[in-house]
Coordinates of C-alpha atoms in Angstrom, one line a residue:
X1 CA 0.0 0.0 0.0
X2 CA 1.5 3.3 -0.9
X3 CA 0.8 6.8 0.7
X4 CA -2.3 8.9 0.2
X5 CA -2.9 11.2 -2.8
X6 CA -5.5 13.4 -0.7
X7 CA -4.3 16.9 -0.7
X8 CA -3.4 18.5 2.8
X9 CA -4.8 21.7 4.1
X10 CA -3.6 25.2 3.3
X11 CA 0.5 24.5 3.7
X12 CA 2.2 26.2 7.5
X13 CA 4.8 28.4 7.9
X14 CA 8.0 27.2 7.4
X15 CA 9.6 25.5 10.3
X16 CA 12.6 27.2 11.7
X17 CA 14.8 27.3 15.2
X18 CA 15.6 25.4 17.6
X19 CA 13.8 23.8 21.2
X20 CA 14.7 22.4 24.2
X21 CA 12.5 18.8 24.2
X22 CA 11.3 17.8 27.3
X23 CA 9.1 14.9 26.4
X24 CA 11.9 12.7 26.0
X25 CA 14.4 11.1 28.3
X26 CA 17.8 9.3 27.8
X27 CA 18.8 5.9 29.0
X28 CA 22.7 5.1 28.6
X29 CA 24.0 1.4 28.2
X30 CA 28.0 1.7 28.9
X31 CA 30.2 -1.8 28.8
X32 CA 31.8 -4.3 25.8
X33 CA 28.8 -6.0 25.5
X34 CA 26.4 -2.9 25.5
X35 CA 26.1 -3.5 21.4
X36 CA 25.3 -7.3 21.2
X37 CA 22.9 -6.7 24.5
X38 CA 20.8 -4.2 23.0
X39 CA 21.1 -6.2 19.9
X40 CA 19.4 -9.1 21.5
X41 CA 16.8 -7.1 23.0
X42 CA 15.3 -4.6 20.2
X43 CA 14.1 -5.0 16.7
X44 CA 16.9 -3.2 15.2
X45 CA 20.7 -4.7 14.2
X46 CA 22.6 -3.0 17.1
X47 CA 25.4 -5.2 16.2
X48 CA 26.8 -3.6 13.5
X49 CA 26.0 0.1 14.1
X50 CA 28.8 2.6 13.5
X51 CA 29.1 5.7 14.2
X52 CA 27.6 7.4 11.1
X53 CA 24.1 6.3 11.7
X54 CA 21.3 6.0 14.5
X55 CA 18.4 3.0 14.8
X56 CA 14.9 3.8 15.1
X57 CA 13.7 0.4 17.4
X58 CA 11.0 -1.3 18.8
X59 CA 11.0 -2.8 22.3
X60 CA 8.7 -5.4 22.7
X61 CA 6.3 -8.2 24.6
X62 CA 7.5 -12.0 23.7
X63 CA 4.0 -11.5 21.8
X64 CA 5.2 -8.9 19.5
X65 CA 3.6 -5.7 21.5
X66 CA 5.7 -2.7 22.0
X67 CA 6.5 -1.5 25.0
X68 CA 8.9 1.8 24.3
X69 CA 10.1 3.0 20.9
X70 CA 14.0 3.9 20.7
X71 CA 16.1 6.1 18.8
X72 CA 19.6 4.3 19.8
X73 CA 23.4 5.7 18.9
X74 CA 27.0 5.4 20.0
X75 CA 28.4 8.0 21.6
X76 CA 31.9 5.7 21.9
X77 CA 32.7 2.3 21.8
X78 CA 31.6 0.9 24.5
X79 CA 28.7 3.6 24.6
X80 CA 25.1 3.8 23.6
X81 CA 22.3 6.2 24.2
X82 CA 18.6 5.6 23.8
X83 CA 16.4 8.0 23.6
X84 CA 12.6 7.2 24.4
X85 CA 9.3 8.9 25.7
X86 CA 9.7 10.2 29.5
X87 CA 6.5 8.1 30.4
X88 CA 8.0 5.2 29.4
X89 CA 11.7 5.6 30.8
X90 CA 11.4 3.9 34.1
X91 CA 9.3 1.0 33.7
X92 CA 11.4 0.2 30.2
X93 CA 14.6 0.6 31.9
X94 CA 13.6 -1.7 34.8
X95 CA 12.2 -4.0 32.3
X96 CA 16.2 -4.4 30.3
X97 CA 17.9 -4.3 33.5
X98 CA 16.0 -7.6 34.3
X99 CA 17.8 -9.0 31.0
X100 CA 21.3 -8.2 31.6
X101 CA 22.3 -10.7 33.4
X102 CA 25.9 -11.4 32.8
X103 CA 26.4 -9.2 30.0
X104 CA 29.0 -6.6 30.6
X105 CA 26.4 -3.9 30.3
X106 CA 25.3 -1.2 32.7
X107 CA 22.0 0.4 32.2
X108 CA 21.1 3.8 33.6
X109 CA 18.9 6.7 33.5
X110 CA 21.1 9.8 32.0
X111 CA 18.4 11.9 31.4
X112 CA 19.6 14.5 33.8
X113 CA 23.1 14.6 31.8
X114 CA 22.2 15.2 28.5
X115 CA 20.6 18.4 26.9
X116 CA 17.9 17.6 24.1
X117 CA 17.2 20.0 21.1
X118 CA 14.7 20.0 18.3
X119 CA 16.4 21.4 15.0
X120 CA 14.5 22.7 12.0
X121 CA 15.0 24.5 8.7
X122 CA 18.9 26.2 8.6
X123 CA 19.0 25.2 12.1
X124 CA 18.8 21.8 11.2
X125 CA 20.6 22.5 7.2
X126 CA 23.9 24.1 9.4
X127 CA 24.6 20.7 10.6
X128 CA 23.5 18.8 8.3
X129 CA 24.9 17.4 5.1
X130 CA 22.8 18.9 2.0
X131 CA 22.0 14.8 1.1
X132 CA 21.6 13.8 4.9
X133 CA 19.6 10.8 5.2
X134 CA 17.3 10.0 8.0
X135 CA 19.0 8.8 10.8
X136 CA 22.3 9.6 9.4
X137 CA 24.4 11.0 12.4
X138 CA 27.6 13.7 12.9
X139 CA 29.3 14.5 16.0
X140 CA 30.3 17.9 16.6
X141 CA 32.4 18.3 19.4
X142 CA 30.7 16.4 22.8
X143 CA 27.2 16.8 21.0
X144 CA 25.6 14.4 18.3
X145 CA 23.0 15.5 16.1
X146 CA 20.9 12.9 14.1
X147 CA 18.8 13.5 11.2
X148 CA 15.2 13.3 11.2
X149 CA 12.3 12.7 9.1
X150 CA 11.5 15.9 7.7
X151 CA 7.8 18.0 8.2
X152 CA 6.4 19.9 6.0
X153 CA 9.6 19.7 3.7
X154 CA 11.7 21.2 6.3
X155 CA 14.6 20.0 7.8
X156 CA 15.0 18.6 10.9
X157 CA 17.2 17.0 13.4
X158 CA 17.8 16.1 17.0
X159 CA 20.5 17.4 18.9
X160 CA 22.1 15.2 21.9
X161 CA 24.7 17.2 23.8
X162 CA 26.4 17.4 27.5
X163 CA 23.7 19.2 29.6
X164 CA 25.5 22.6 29.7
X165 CA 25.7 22.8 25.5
X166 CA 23.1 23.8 23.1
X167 CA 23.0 24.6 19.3
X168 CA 22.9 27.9 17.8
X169 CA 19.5 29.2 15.8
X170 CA 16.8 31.6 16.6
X171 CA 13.7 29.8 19.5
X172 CA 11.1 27.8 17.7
X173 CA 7.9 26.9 20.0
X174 CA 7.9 23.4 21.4
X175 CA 4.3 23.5 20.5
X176 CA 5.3 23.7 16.5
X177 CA 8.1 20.6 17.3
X178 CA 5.6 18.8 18.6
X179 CA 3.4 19.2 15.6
X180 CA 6.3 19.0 13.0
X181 CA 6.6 15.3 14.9
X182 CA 3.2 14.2 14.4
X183 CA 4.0 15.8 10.2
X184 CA 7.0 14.1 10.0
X185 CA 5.3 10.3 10.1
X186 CA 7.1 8.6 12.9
X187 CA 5.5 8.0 15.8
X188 CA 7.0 7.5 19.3
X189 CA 5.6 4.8 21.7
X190 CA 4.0 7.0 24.8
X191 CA 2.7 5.2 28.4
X192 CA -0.9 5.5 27.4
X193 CA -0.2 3.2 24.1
X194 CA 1.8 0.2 25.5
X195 CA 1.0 -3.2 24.6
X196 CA -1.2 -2.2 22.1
X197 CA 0.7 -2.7 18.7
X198 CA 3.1 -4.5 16.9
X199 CA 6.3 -2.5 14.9
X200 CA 4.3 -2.6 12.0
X201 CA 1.4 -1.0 13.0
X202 CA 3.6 2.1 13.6
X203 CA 4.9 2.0 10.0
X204 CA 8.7 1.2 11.9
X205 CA 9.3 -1.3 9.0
X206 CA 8.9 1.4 6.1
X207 CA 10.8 4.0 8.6
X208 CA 13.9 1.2 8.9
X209 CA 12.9 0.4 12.7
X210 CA 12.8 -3.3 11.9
X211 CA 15.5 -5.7 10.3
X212 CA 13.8 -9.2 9.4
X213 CA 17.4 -10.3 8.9
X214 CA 18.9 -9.9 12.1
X215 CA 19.2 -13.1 15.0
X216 CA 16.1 -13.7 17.7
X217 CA 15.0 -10.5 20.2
X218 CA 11.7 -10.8 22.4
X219 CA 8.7 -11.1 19.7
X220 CA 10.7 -11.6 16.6
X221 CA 8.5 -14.5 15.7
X222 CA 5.2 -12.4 15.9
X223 CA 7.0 -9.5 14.3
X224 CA 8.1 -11.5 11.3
X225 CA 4.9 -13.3 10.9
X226 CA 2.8 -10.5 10.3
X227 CA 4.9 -9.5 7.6
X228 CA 5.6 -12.7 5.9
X229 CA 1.9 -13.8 6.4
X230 CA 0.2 -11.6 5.5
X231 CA -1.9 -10.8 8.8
X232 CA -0.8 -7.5 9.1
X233 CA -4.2 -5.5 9.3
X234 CA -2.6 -2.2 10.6
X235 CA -1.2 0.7 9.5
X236 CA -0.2 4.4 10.6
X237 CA -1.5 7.1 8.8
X238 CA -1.5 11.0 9.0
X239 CA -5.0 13.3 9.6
X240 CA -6.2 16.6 9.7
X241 CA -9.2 17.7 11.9
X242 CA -10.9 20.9 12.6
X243 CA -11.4 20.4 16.3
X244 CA -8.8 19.0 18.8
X245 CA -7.7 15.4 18.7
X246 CA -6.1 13.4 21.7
X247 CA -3.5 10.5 22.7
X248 CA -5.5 7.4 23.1
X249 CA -8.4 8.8 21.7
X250 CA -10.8 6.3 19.3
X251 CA -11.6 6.3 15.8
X252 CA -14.7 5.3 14.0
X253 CA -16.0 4.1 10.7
X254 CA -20.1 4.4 10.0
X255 CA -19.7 1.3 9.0
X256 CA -19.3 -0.2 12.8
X257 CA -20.0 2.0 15.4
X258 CA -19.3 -0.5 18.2
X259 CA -15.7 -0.7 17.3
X260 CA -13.1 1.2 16.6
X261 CA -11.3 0.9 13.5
X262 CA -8.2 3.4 14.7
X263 CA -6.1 4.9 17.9
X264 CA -4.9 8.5 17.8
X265 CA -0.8 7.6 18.7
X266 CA -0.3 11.5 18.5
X267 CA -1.6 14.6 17.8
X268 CA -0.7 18.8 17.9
X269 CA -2.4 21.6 17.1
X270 CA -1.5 22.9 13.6
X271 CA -0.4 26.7 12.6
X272 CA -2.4 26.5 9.9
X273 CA -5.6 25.9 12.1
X274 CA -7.1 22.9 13.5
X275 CA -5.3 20.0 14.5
X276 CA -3.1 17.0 12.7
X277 CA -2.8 13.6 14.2
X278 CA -1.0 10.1 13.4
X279 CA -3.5 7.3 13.8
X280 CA -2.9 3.7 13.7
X281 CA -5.9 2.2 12.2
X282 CA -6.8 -0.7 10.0
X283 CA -5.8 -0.2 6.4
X284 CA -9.3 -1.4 5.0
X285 CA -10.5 1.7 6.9
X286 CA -7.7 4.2 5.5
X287 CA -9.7 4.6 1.8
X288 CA -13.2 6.0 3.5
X289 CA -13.7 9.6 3.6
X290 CA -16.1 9.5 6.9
X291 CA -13.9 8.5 9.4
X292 CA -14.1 10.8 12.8
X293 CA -12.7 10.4 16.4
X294 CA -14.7 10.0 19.3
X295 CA -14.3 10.0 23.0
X296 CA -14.0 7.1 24.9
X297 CA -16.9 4.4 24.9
X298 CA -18.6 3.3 27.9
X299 CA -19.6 -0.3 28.4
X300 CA -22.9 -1.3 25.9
X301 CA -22.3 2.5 24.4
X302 CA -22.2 3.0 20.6
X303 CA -19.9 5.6 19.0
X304 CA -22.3 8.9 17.9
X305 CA -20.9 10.0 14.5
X306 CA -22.9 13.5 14.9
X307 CA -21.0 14.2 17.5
X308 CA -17.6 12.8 16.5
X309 CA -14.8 14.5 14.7
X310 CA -14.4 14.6 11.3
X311 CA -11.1 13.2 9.6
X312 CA -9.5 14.4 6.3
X313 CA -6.5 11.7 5.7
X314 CA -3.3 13.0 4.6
X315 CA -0.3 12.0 2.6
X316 CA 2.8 10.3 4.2
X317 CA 5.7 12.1 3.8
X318 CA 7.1 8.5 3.2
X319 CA 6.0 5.5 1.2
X320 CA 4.9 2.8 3.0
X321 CA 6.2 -0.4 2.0
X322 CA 4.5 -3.7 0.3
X323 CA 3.7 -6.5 2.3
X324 CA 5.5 -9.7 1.2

């Protein structure tokens, strides 16, 4: 299934600045075996990263469900960083520790060390390469900054520094880096959402979060089968609304009004007006034109489409790839 050819809503300002992020936190994993550990553990080749390039990862149940979303790079050697939603920090981290063993790996919250920045437009284009590929990384100094998924058609890119170092560029509103996320297509795992989906239904495969060629990690099995099999039924996909959208809220079809055909993963009010969202819903549902979000059901209740929101889908800025 490719992206959508629906046209998007009168195009935003131009993305430009930089922001402190403080949705996200920073777990470190420091030792000789800190690589093939993570490695064993995530849905992405740790094994062979270098230092040029970041991995986009799932963490998951031994039944395929995600339980935190990474963006994972070395800072050295023997040292790798994983950057993941706040909310899901603690319990995640816990949840590794438990799989150490006797790896030579030490796990740790280094939130508090590390300084977080969203880059965008020639805030982003000043350290980045003109052909800079998602997840491509350079080092500058004691700070790394990674190249994102563009929104919009701007550039962005994170920056990862030393908590007393931040990039140069004129203050962009977290509120537009948090809706240049939701634009730029790749969704990350938040507490509300855990257990809930499988890589897949994030779109990590088509965003290089998953290698099907890589050794066992907890719910590779489930992970490959709904790609080789056929059974995937899920896909993430961008939409505008005219009202407000929220985490965790529902989406409906007329077609059943008893059950949902969609989850809102995240959502941000637009410059532009009203408010764009990334939904995981099922892909027989992603052709209709009368899909809205509705509040939370209650026991018995039926979803009221008069007083839903109405969706409008967007394109992907990326295409999503064939199921084999």
């Amino acid at each position: 299934m490719t992206q959508s050819t629906l046209s998007a809503p009168t195009a935003p300002q131009p993305l430009n600045g930089i922001t402190p992020i403080s949705h996200l936190g920073v777990i470190r994993a420091v030792g000789a075996d800190a690589a093939s550990f993570l490695h064993g553990q995530l849905s992405n080749d740790f094994a062979l990263l270098d230092r040029d390039h970041a991995r986009l990862a799932a963490f998951c149940t031994a039944k395929g469900r995600m339980l935190a979303s990474f963006i994972g790079f070395k800072r050295s050697a023997e040292e790798i960083v994983l950057i993941c939603d706040r909310s899901l920090l603690a319990p995640t981290l816990k949840r590794l520790s438990m799989f150490v063993l006797r790896a030579q790996c030490k796990l740790s919250d280094a939130t508090g060390e590390f300084c977080l920045y969203g880059l965008a437009g020639s805030a982003a284009q000043q350290y980045l390469s003109a052909d800079a590929a998602p997840w491509s990384l350079r080092h500058e100094g004691d700070a790394s900054v990674l190249a994102l998924y563009p929104a919009a058609g701007n550039s962005r890119a994170l920056w990862v520094a030393p908590a007393d170092q931040q990039p140069a560029g004129p203050a962009l509103s977290e509120d537009l880096w948090q809706w240049s996320e939701v634009q730029s297509g790749v969704a990350t795992l938040s507490a509300p959402l855990v257990d809930a989906f499988v890589p897949q239904m994030l779109n990590y495969e088509s965003l290089g979060g998953v290698n099907f060629k890589k050794g066992c990690y907890p719910g590779q099995e489930i992970v490959a089968r709904s790609q080789f099999r056929g059974t995937l039924k899920r896909r993430t996909y961008l939409v505008h609304a005219e009202k407000a959208l929220a985490l965790g809220q529902e989406v409906f079809s007329p077609e059943d009004l008893e059950q949902s055909t969609g989850t809102v993963l995240q959502a941000a009010a637009a410059p532009s007006g009203g408010w764009d969202a990334l939904v995981s819903m099922q892909i027989a549902s992603a052709g209709r034109d009368d899909l809205f979000a509705h509040a939370a059901l209650s026991e018995g209740q039926s979803a009221d489409a008069a007083n839903g929101i109405d969706l409008q889908l967007l394109p992907l800025p990326y295409v999503l790839l064939a199921d084999i």
